CSV table of N, CA, C and O in Angstrom, one decimal:
chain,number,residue,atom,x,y,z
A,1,UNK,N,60.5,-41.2,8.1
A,1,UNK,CA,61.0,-40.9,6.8
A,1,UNK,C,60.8,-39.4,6.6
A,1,UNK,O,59.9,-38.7,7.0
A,2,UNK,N,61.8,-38.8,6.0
A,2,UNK,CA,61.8,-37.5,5.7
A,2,UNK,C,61.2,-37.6,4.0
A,2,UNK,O,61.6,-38.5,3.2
A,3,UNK,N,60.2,-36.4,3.6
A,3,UNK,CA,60.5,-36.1,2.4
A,3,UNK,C,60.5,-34.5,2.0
A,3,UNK,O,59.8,-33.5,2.3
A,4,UNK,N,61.7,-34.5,1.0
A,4,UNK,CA,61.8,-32.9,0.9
A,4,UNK,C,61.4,-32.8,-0.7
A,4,UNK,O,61.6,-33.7,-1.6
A,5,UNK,N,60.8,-31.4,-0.6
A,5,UNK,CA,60.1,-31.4,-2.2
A,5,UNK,C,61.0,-30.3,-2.5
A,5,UNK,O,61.6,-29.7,-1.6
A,6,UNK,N,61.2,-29.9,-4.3
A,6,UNK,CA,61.6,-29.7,-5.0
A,6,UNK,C,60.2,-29.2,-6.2
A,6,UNK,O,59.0,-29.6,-6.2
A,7,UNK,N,60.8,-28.2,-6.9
A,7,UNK,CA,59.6,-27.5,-8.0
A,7,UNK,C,58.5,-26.7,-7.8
A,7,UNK,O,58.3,-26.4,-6.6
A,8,UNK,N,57.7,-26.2,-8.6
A,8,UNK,CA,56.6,-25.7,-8.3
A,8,UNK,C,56.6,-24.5,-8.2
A,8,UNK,O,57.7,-24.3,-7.8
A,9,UNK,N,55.9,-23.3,-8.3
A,9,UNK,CA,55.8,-22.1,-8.9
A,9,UNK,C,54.9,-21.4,-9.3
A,9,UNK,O,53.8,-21.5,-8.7
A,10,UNK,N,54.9,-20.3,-10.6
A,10,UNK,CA,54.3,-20.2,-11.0
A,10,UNK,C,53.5,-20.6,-12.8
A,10,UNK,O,54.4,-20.9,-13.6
A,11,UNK,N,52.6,-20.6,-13.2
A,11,UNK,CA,52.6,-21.2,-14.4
A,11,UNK,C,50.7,-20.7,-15.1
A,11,UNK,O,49.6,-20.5,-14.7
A,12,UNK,N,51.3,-20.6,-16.5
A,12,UNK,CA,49.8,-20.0,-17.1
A,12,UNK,C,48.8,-21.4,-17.5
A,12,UNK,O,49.4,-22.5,-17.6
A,13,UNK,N,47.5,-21.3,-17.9
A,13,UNK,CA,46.8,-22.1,-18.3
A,13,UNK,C,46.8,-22.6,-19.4
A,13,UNK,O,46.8,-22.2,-20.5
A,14,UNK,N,46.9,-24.2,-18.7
A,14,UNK,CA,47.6,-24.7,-20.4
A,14,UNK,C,49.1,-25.3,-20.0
A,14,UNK,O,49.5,-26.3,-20.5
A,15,UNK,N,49.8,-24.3,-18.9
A,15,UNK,CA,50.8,-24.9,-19.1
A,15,UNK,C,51.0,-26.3,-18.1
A,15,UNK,O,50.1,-26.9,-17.5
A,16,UNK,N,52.9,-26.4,-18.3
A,16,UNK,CA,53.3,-27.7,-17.8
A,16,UNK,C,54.2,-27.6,-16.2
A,16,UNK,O,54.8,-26.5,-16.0
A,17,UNK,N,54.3,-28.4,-15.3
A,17,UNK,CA,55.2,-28.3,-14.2
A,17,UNK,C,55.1,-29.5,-13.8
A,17,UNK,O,54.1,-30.2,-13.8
A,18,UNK,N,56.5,-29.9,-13.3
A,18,UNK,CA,57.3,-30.8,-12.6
A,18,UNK,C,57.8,-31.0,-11.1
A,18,UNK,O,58.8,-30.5,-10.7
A,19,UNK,N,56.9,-31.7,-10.5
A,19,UNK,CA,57.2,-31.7,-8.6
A,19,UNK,C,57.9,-32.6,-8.7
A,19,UNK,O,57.9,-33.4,-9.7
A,20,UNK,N,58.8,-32.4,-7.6
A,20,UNK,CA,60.0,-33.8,-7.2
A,20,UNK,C,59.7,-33.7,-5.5
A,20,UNK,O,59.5,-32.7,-4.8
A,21,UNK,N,59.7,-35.0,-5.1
A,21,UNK,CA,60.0,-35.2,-3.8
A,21,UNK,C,61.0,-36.2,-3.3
A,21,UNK,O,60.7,-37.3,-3.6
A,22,UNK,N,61.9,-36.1,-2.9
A,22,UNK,CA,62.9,-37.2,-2.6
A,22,UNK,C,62.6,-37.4,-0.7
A,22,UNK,O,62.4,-36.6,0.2
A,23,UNK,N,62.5,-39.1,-0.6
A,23,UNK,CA,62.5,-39.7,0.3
A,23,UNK,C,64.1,-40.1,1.3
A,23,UNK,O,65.1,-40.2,0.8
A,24,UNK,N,64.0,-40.2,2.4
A,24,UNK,CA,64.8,-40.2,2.8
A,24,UNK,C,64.6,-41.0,4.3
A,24,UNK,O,63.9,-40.5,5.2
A,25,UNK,N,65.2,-42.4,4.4
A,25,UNK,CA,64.8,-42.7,5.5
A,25,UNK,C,63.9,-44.6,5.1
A,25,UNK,O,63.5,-44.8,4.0
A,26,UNK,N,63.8,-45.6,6.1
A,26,UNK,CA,64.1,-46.6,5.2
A,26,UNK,C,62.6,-46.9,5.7
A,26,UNK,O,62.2,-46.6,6.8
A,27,UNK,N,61.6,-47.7,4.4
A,27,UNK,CA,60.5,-47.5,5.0
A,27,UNK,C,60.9,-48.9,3.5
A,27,UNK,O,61.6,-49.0,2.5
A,28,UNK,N,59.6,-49.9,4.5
A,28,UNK,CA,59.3,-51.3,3.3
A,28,UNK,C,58.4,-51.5,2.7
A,28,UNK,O,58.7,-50.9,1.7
A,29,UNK,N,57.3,-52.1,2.5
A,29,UNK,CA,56.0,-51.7,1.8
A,29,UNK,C,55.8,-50.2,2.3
A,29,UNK,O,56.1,-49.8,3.4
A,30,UNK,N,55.0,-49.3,1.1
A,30,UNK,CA,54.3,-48.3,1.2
A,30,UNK,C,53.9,-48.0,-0.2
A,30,UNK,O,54.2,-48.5,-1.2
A,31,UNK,N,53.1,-46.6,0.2
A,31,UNK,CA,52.3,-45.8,-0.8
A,31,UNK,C,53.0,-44.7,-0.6
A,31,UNK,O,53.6,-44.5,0.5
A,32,UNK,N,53.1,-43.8,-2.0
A,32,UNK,CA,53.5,-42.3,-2.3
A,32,UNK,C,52.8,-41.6,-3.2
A,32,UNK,O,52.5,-42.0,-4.4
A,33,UNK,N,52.5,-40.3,-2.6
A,33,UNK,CA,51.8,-39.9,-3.7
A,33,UNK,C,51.8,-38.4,-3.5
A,33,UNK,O,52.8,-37.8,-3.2
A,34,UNK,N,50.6,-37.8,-3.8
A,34,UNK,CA,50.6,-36.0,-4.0
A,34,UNK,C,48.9,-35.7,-3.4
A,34,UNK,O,47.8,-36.2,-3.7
A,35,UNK,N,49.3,-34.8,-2.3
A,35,UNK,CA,47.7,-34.5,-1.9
A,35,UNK,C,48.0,-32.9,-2.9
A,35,UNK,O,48.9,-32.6,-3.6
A,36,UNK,N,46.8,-32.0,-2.6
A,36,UNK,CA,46.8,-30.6,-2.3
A,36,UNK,C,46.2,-30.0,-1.5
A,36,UNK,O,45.5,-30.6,-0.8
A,37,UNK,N,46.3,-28.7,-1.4
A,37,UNK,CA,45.1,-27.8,0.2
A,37,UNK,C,45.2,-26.6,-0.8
A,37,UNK,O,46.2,-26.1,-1.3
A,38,UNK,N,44.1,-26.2,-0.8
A,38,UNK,CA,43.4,-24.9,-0.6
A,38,UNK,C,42.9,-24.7,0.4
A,38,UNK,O,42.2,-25.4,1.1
A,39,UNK,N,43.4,-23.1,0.4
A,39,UNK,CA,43.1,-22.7,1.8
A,39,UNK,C,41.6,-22.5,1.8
A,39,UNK,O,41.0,-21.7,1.1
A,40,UNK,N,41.2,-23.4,2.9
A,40,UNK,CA,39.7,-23.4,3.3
A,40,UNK,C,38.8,-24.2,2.8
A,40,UNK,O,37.6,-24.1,2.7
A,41,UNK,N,39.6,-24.8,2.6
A,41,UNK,CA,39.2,-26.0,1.5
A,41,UNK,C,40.2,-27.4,2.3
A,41,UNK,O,41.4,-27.5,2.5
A,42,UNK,N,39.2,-28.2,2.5
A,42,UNK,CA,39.8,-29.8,2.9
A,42,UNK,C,41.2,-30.5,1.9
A,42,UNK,O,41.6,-30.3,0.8
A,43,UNK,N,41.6,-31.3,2.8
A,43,UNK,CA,43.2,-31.7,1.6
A,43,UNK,C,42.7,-32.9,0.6
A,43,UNK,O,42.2,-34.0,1.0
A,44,UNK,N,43.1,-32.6,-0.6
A,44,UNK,CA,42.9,-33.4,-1.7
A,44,UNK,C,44.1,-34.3,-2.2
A,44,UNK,O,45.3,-34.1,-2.4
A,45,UNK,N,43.3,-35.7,-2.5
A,45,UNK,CA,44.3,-36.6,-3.0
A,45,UNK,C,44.5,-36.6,-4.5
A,45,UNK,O,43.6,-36.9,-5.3
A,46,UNK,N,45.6,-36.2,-4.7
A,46,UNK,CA,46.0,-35.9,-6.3
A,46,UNK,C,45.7,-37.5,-7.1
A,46,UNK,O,44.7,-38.0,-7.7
A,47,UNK,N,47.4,-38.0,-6.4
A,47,UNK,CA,47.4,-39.1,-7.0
A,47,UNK,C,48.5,-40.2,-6.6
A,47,UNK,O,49.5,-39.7,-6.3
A,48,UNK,N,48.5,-41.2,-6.5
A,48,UNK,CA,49.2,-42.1,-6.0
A,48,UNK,C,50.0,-43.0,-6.4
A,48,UNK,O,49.7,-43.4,-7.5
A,49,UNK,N,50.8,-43.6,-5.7
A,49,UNK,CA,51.8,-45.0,-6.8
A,49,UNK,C,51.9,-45.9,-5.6
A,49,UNK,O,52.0,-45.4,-4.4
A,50,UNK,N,51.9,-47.0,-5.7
A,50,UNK,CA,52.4,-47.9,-4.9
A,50,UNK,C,53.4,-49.0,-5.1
A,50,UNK,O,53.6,-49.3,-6.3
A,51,UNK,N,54.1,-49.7,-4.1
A,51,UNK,CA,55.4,-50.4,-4.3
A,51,UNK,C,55.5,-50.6,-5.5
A,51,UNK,O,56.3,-49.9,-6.2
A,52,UNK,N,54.7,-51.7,-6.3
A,52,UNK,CA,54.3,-52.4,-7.4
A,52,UNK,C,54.1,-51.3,-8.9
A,52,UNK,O,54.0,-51.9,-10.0
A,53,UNK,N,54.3,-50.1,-8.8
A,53,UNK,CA,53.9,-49.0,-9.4
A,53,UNK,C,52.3,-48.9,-9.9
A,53,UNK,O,51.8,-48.1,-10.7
A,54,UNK,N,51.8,-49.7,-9.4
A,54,UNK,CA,50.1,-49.1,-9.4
A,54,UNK,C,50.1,-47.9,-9.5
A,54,UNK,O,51.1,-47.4,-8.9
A,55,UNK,N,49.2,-46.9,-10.2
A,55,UNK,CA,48.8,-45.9,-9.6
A,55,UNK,C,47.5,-45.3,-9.5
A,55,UNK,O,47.4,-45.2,-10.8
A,56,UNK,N,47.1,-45.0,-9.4
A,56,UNK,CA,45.8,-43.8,-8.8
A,56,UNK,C,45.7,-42.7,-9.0
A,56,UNK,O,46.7,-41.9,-8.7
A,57,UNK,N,44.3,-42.1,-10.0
A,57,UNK,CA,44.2,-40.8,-10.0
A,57,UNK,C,43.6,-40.1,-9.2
A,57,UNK,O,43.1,-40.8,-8.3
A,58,UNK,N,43.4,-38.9,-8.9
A,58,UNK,CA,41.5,-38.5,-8.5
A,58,UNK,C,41.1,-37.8,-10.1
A,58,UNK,O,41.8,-37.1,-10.8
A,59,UNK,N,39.9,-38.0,-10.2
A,59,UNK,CA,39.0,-37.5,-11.4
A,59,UNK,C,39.5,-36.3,-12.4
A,59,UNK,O,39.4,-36.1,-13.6
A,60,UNK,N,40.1,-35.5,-11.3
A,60,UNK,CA,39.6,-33.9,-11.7
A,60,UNK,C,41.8,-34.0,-12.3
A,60,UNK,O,42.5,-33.1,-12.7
A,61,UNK,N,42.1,-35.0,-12.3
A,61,UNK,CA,43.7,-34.9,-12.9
A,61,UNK,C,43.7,-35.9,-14.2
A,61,UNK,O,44.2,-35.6,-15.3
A,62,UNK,N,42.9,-36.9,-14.0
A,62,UNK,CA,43.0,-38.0,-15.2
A,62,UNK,C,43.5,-37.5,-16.1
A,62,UNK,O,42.9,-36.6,-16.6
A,63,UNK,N,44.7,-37.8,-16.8
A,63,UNK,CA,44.9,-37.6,-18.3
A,63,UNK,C,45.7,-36.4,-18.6
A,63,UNK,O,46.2,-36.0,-19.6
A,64,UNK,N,45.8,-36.0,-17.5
A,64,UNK,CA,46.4,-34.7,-17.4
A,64,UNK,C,47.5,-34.7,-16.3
A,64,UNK,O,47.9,-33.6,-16.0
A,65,UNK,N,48.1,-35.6,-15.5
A,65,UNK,CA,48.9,-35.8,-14.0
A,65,UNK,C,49.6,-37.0,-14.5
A,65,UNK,O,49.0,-37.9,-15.1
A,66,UNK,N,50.6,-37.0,-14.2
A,66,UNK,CA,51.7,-38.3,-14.0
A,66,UNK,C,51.8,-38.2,-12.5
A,66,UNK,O,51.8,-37.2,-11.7
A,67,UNK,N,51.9,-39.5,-12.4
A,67,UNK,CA,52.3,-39.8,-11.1
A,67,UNK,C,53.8,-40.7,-11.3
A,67,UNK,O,53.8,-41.5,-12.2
A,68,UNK,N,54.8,-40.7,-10.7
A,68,UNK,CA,56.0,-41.7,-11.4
A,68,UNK,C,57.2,-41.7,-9.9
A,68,UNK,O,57.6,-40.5,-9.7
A,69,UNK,N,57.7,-42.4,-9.3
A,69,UNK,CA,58.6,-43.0,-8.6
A,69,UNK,C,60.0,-43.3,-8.9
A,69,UNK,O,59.8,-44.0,-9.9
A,70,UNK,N,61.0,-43.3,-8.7
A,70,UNK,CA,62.7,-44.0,-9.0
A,70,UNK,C,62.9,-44.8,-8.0
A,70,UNK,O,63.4,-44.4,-6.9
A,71,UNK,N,62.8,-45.4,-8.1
A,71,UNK,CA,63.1,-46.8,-6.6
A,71,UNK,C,64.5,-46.5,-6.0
A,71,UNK,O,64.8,-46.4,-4.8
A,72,UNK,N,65.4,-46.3,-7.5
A,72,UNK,CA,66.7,-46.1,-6.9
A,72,UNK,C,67.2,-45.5,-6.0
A,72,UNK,O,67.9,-46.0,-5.1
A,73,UNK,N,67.0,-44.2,-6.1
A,73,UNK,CA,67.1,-42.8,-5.2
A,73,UNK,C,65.4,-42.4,-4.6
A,73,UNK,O,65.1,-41.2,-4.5
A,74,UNK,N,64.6,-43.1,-4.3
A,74,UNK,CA,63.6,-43.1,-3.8
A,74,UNK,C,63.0,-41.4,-4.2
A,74,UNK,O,62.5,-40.7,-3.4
A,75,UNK,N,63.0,-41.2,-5.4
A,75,UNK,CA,62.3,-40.0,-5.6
A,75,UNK,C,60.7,-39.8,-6.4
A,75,UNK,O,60.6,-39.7,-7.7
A,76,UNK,N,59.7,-39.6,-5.7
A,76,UNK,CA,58.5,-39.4,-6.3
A,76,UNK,C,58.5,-38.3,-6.9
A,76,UNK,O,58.9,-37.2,-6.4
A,77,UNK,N,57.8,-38.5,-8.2
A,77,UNK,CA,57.4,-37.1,-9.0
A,77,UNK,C,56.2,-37.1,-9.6
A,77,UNK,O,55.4,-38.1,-9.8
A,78,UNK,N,55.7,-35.4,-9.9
A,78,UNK,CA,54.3,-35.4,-10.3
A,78,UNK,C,54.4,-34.5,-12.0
A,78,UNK,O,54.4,-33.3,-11.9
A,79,UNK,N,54.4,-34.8,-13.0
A,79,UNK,CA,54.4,-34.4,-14.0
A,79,UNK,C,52.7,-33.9,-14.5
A,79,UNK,O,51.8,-34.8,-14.7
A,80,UNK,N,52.5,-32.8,-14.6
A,80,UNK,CA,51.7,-32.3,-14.8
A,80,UNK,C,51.9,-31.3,-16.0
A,80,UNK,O,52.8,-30.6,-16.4
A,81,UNK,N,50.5,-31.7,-16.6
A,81,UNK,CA,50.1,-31.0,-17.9
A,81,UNK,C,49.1,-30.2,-18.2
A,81,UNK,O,48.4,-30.3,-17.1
A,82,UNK,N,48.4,-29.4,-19.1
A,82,UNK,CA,47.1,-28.9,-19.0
A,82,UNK,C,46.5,-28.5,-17.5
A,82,UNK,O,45.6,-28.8,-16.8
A,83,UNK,N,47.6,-27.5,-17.5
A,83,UNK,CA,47.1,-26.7,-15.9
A,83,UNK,C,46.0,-26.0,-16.3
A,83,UNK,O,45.7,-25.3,-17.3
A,84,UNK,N,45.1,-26.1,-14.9
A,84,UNK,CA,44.0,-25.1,-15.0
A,84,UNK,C,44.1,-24.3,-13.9
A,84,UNK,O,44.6,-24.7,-12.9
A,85,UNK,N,43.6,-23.1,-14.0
A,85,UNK,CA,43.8,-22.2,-12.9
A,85,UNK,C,42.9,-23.5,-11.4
A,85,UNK,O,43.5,-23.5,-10.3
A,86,UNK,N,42.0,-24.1,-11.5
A,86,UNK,CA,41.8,-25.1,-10.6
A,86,UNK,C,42.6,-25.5,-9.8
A,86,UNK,O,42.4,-25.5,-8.6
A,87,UNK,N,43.8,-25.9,-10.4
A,87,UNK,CA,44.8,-26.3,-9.7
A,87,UNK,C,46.1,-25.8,-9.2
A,87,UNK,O,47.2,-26.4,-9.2
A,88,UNK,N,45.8,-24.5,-8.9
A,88,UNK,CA,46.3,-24.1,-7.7
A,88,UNK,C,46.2,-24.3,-6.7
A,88,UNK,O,45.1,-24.6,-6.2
A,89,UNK,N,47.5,-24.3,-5.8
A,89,UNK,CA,47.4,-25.2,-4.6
A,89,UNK,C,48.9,-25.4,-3.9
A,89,UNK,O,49.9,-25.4,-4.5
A,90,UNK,N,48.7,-25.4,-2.6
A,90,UNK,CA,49.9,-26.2,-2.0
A,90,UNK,C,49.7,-27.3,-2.5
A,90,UNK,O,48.5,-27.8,-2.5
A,91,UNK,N,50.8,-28.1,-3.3
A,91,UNK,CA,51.2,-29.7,-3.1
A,91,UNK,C,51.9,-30.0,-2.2
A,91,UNK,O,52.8,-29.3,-1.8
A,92,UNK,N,51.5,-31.5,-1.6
A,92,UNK,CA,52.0,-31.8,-0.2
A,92,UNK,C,52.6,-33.4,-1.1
A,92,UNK,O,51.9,-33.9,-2.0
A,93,UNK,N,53.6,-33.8,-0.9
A,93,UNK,CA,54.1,-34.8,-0.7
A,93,UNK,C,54.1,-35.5,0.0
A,93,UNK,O,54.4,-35.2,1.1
A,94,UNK,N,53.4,-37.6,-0.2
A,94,UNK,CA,53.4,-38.0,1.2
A,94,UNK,C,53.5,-39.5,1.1
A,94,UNK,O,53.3,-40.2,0.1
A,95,UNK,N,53.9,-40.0,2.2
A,95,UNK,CA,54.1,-41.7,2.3
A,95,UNK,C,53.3,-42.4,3.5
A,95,UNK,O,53.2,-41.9,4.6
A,96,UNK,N,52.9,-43.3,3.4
A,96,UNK,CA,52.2,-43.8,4.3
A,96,UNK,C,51.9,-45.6,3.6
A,96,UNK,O,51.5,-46.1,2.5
A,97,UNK,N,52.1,-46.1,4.7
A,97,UNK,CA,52.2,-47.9,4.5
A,97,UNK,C,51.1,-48.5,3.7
A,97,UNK,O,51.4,-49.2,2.8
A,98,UNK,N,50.3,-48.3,4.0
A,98,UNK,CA,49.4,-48.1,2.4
A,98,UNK,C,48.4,-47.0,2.0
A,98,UNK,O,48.1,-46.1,2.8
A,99,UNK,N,48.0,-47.1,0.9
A,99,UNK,CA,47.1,-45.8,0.1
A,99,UNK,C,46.5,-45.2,0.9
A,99,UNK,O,46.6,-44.0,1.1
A,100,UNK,N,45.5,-46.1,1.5
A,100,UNK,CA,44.2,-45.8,1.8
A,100,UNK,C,44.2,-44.8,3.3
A,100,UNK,O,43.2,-44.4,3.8
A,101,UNK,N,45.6,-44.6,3.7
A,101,UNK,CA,46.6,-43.9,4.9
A,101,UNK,C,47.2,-42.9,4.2
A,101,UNK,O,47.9,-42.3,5.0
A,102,UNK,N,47.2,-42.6,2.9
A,102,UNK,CA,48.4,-41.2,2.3
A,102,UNK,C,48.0,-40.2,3.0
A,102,UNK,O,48.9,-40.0,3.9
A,103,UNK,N,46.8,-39.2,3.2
A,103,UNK,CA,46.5,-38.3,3.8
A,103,UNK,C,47.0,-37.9,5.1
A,103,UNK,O,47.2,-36.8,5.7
A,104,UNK,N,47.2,-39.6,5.6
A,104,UNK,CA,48.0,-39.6,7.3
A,104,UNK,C,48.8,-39.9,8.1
A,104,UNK,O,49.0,-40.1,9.3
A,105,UNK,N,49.8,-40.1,6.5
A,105,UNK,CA,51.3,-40.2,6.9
A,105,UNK,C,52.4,-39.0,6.9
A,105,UNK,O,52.2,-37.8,7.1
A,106,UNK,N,53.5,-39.8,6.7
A,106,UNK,CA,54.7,-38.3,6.6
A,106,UNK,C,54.7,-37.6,5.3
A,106,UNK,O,54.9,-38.2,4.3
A,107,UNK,N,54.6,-36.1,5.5
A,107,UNK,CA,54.6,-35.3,4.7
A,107,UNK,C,55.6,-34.5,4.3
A,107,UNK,O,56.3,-34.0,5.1
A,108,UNK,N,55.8,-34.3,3.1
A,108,UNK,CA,56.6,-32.8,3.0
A,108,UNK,C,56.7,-31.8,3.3
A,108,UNK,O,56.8,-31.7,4.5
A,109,UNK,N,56.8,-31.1,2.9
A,109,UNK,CA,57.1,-29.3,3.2
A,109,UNK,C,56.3,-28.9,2.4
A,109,UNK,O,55.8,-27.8,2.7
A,110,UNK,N,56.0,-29.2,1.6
A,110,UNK,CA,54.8,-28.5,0.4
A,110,UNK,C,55.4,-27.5,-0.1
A,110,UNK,O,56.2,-26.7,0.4
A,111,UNK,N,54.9,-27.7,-1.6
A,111,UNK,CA,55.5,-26.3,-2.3
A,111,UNK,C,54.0,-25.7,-3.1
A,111,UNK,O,53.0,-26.4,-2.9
A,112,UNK,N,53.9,-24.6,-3.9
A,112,UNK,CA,52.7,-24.3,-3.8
A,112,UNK,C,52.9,-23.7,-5.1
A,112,UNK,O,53.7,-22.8,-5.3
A,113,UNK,N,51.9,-24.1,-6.1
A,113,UNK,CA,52.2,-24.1,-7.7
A,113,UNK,C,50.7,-23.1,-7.7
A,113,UNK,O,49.6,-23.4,-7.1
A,114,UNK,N,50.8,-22.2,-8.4
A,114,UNK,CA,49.9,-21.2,-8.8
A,114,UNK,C,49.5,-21.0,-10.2
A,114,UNK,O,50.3,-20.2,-10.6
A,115,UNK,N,48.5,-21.3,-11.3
A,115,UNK,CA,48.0,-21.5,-12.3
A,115,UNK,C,47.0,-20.0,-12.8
A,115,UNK,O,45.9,-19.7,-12.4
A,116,UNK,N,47.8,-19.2,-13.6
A,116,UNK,CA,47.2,-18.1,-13.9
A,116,UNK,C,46.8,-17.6,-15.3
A,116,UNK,O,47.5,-17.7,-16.2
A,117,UNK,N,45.2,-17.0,-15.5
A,117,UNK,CA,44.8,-17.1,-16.8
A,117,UNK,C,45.4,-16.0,-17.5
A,117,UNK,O,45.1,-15.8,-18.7
């Protein structure tokens, strides 16, 4: 499967930004979701959806991160709110047959959203 991302930039504290990743490529059960990397820093799992639209936070997004899917056009998105300069970062886009595998399946291209005070 290919996925190609879309969005991301730059943005002040407080504010809002919208990732898109569109899938391509035919895959049956799976997980999709959003890691990030700082450089020098290990890759972090944002947050996740699965077939069923389950989804998954990590802590440090709760309440503040959408995670959301279109089945139709197979496109995963990350709607984010109340940015903190924290989350800056490459986002990586990713699929893998289930969750507990996102970190070590196919990835995106990453795009890389910058949060400035």
């Amino acid at each position: 499967v290919r996925l190609l991302q879309t969005g991301g930039g730059s943005v002040q504290v407080g504010g809002s930004m919208r990732l898109a990743c569109g899938a391509v490529g035919y895959f049956s059960t799976y997980c999709m979701g959003w890691l990030r990397q700082v450089p020098g820093q290990e890759l972090e799992e944002v947050a996740t959806i699965e077939s069923n639209d389950t989804t998954h936070y990590a802590d440090f997004v709760k309440g503040r991160f959408t995670v959301a899917k279109d089945d139709l056009r197979v496109n995963l998105f990350l709607q984010m709110t109340s940015l903190e300069v924290e989350d800056t970062a490459l986002y990586i886009c990713a699929t893998a047959p289930t969750c507990s595998l996102i970190r070590f399946g196919d990835k995106g291209q990453g795009t890389q959203v910058t949060v400035s005070s």
